Amino acid sequence: IPSHDRSSYTWSPQSWLNDAYISNPTATPEETTAYTVSTQVGSCDVTDIVVVTVGPPITIYNSFTPNGDGINDTWVMPGIQRFENVEVNVYDRWGQNVFRSIGYAQPWDGTNKGKYLPTGAYYYHIELNNIDVTIPPYTGEVSIIH
C-alpha cells in the first residue's frame, strides 16, 4: 500500500496493534489473526487483508540421543530461552520425576541424579510461566534413544 498521511489508514480489529491508523503497525496477537486494512488511493477506496500467523512459542522435539557423539545429545527446545521462569518436569513411566528445571539454561542430558536413564519414553510437563503468553502447559512424550 503506498505511503499516505497517518489518518488515511484503518486497521481492524484494532486489538494487538500498536497503532491502528498507520500504514505499517506492529502486530503482536496471541493467535493467528486476519487484519483488514482500508485506505484511499486517489478517489478509490482500497481494502486488503493481512494475516498474522502465530505459531507455538517453543519447539518441542520428541526424541534425543544422549550417546556422547556430540549430535543431539541433549533435549534442545528452540525458543525456550525466552522464558526465564519456564518450569520443565520429566517423568518416567511410573510417574517418578527424573528431571526438573526452573528456567532451562542447561538442556536435559537424559540423566537422573548423574546416571543415564535407559532408552524409552518419558513424559513431560512444561509450564512457560509468563504473563504475556496465556497458553496451557505443554504435555507429551519425549524418547531417549541410545
mmCIF file of C-alpha atoms in Angstrom:
data_model
loop_
_atom_site.group_PDB
_atom_site.id
_atom_site.type_symbol
_atom_site.label_atom_id
_atom_site.label_comp_id
_atom_site.label_asym_id
_atom_site.label_seq_id
_atom_site.Cartn_x
_atom_site.Cartn_y
_atom_site.Cartn_z
ATOM 1 C CA ILE A 1 0.000 0.000 0.000
ATOM 2 C CA PRO A 2 1.516 3.387 -0.933
ATOM 3 C CA SER A 3 2.540 5.733 1.834
ATOM 4 C CA HIS A 4 -0.103 8.329 2.765
ATOM 5 C CA ASP A 5 -0.800 10.545 5.710
ATOM 6 C CA ARG A 6 -1.444 8.986 9.107
ATOM 7 C CA SER A 7 -5.212 9.453 9.107
ATOM 8 C CA SER A 8 -5.879 7.591 5.861
ATOM 9 C CA TYR A 9 -5.402 4.043 7.202
ATOM 10 C CA THR A 10 -7.767 1.995 9.302
ATOM 11 C CA TRP A 11 -6.913 -1.497 10.591
ATOM 12 C CA SER A 12 -9.484 -3.872 12.028
ATOM 13 C CA PRO A 13 -9.563 -5.457 14.512
ATOM 14 C CA GLN A 14 -7.505 -2.926 16.446
ATOM 15 C CA SER A 15 -6.524 -5.357 19.190
ATOM 16 C CA TRP A 16 -2.832 -6.241 19.472
ATOM 17 C CA LEU A 17 -1.787 -3.347 17.185
ATOM 18 C CA ASN A 18 0.470 -0.553 18.385
ATOM 19 C CA ASP A 19 -1.433 1.944 16.176
ATOM 20 C CA ALA A 20 -4.469 1.106 14.027
ATOM 21 C CA TYR A 21 -4.184 4.263 11.902
ATOM 22 C CA ILE A 22 -0.750 3.960 10.296
ATOM 23 C CA SER A 23 0.416 2.103 7.201
ATOM 24 C CA ASN A 24 2.644 -0.407 8.995
ATOM 25 C CA PRO A 25 1.601 -1.065 12.601
ATOM 26 C CA THR A 26 3.343 -3.629 14.794
ATOM 27 C CA ALA A 27 1.020 -6.562 15.492
ATOM 28 C CA THR A 28 1.518 -8.895 18.477
ATOM 29 C CA PRO A 29 -1.580 -11.134 18.581
ATOM 30 C CA GLU A 30 -1.630 -14.260 20.742
ATOM 31 C CA GLU A 31 -3.268 -16.291 17.986
ATOM 32 C CA THR A 32 -3.387 -16.195 14.202
ATOM 33 C CA THR A 33 -5.405 -13.108 13.247
ATOM 34 C CA ALA A 34 -6.682 -11.712 9.945
ATOM 35 C CA TYR A 35 -6.465 -7.922 9.873
ATOM 36 C CA THR A 36 -8.358 -5.812 7.352
ATOM 37 C CA VAL A 37 -6.714 -2.551 6.282
ATOM 38 C CA SER A 38 -8.545 0.181 4.403
ATOM 39 C CA THR A 39 -7.196 3.328 2.804
ATOM 40 C CA GLN A 40 -7.883 5.606 -0.101
ATOM 41 C CA VAL A 41 -5.682 5.870 -3.193
ATOM 42 C CA GLY A 42 -6.771 8.882 -5.201
ATOM 43 C CA SER A 43 -10.540 8.612 -5.353
ATOM 44 C CA CYS A 44 -10.535 4.807 -4.942
ATOM 45 C CA ASP A 45 -11.209 3.017 -1.669
ATOM 46 C CA VAL A 46 -8.742 0.149 -1.252
ATOM 47 C CA THR A 47 -9.086 -2.723 1.192
ATOM 48 C CA ASP A 48 -6.763 -5.644 1.824
ATOM 49 C CA ILE A 49 -6.414 -8.460 4.329
ATOM 50 C CA VAL A 50 -3.179 -9.232 6.135
ATOM 51 C CA VAL A 51 -2.943 -12.475 8.094
ATOM 52 C CA VAL A 52 -0.500 -12.598 11.005
ATOM 53 C CA THR A 53 0.249 -16.270 11.635
ATOM 54 C CA VAL A 54 1.194 -17.158 15.189
ATOM 55 C CA GLY A 55 2.874 -20.468 15.868
ATOM 56 C CA PRO A 56 3.877 -22.065 19.143
ATOM 57 C CA PRO A 57 6.437 -20.029 21.103
ATOM 58 C CA ILE A 58 8.710 -23.057 21.573
ATOM 59 C CA THR A 59 9.522 -26.125 19.515
ATOM 60 C CA ILE A 60 9.481 -29.433 21.382
ATOM 61 C CA TYR A 61 11.252 -32.362 19.772
ATOM 62 C CA ASN A 62 10.039 -35.844 20.661
ATOM 63 C CA SER A 63 13.415 -37.581 20.989
ATOM 64 C CA PHE A 64 17.141 -37.142 21.546
ATOM 65 C CA THR A 65 20.191 -39.424 21.641
ATOM 66 C CA PRO A 66 22.412 -38.833 24.695
ATOM 67 C CA ASN A 67 25.190 -41.156 23.477
ATOM 68 C CA GLY A 68 28.111 -38.723 23.690
ATOM 69 C CA ASP A 69 28.680 -38.313 19.947
ATOM 70 C CA GLY A 70 28.080 -34.556 20.118
ATOM 71 C CA ILE A 71 24.957 -34.789 17.945
ATOM 72 C CA ASN A 72 21.518 -34.416 19.540
ATOM 73 C CA ASP A 73 22.945 -35.329 22.970
ATOM 74 C CA THR A 74 20.568 -33.051 24.898
ATOM 75 C CA TRP A 75 16.886 -32.224 24.696
ATOM 76 C CA VAL A 76 17.056 -28.852 22.955
ATOM 77 C CA MET A 77 13.870 -26.800 22.617
ATOM 78 C CA PRO A 78 14.249 -23.763 20.331
ATOM 79 C CA GLY A 79 12.535 -20.687 21.766
ATOM 80 C CA ILE A 80 12.509 -21.845 25.382
ATOM 81 C CA GLN A 81 15.358 -19.494 26.339
ATOM 82 C CA ARG A 82 12.909 -16.576 26.026
ATOM 83 C CA PHE A 83 11.042 -17.837 29.101
ATOM 84 C CA GLU A 84 13.309 -17.319 32.089
ATOM 85 C CA ASN A 85 10.770 -18.779 34.563
ATOM 86 C CA VAL A 86 9.788 -21.814 32.492
ATOM 87 C CA GLU A 87 9.303 -24.970 34.539
ATOM 88 C CA VAL A 88 10.209 -28.250 32.860
ATOM 89 C CA ASN A 89 9.383 -31.568 34.513
ATOM 90 C CA VAL A 90 10.069 -35.002 33.048
ATOM 91 C CA TYR A 91 8.654 -38.233 34.459
ATOM 92 C CA ASP A 92 9.375 -41.899 33.853
ATOM 93 C CA ARG A 93 6.642 -44.433 33.080
ATOM 94 C CA TRP A 94 5.950 -44.924 36.789
ATOM 95 C CA GLY A 95 5.411 -41.203 37.361
ATOM 96 C CA GLN A 96 8.730 -40.590 39.127
ATOM 97 C CA ASN A 97 10.157 -37.125 38.422
ATOM 98 C CA VAL A 98 13.505 -37.735 36.699
ATOM 99 C CA PHE A 99 14.247 -34.128 35.671
ATOM 100 C CA ARG A 100 13.129 -30.727 36.915
ATOM 101 C CA SER A 101 14.303 -27.292 35.867
ATOM 102 C CA ILE A 102 13.201 -23.727 36.567
ATOM 103 C CA GLY A 103 14.470 -21.800 33.581
ATOM 104 C CA TYR A 104 16.077 -24.072 31.036
ATOM 105 C CA ALA A 105 19.608 -22.717 30.926
ATOM 106 C CA GLN A 106 21.005 -26.259 30.799
ATOM 107 C CA PRO A 107 19.112 -28.643 28.453
ATOM 108 C CA TRP A 108 18.345 -32.088 29.852
ATOM 109 C CA ASP A 109 21.048 -34.628 29.078
ATOM 110 C CA GLY A 110 18.977 -37.754 29.761
ATOM 111 C CA THR A 111 20.327 -38.296 33.264
ATOM 112 C CA ASN A 112 18.730 -38.530 36.668
ATOM 113 C CA LYS A 113 20.991 -37.823 39.658
ATOM 114 C CA GLY A 114 24.036 -38.143 37.386
ATOM 115 C CA LYS A 115 23.124 -41.531 35.913
ATOM 116 C CA TYR A 116 21.977 -42.048 32.327
ATOM 117 C CA LEU A 117 18.401 -43.199 32.022
ATOM 118 C CA PRO A 118 17.576 -46.191 29.813
ATOM 119 C CA THR A 119 16.171 -45.980 26.306
ATOM 120 C CA GLY A 120 12.440 -45.380 26.482
ATOM 121 C CA ALA A 121 9.581 -42.954 26.638
ATOM 122 C CA TYR A 122 9.427 -40.199 29.233
ATOM 123 C CA TYR A 123 6.614 -37.773 29.832
ATOM 124 C CA TYR A 124 6.968 -34.022 30.119
ATOM 125 C CA HIS A 125 5.012 -31.128 31.562
ATOM 126 C CA ILE A 126 6.242 -27.676 30.542
ATOM 127 C CA GLU A 127 4.781 -24.522 32.077
ATOM 128 C CA LEU A 128 6.012 -21.307 30.424
ATOM 129 C CA ASN A 129 5.179 -19.164 33.494
ATOM 130 C CA ASN A 130 4.930 -15.952 31.512
ATOM 131 C CA ILE A 131 2.068 -13.472 31.907
ATOM 132 C CA ASP A 132 2.394 -12.384 28.268
ATOM 133 C CA VAL A 133 1.783 -15.912 26.908
ATOM 134 C CA THR A 134 -1.534 -17.289 28.066
ATOM 135 C CA ILE A 135 -1.420 -20.831 26.724
ATOM 136 C CA PRO A 136 -1.916 -24.054 28.664
ATOM 137 C CA PRO A 137 1.076 -26.151 29.708
ATOM 138 C CA TYR A 138 2.704 -28.381 27.127
ATOM 139 C CA THR A 139 2.458 -32.094 27.875
ATOM 140 C CA GLY A 140 3.660 -35.032 25.869
ATOM 141 C CA GLU A 141 6.249 -37.702 25.386
ATOM 142 C CA VAL A 142 9.979 -37.491 24.708
ATOM 143 C CA SER A 143 12.050 -40.578 23.902
ATOM 144 C CA ILE A 144 15.614 -41.266 24.884
ATOM 145 C CA ILE A 145 17.335 -43.322 22.204
ATOM 146 C CA HIS A 146 20.812 -44.755 22.909
#
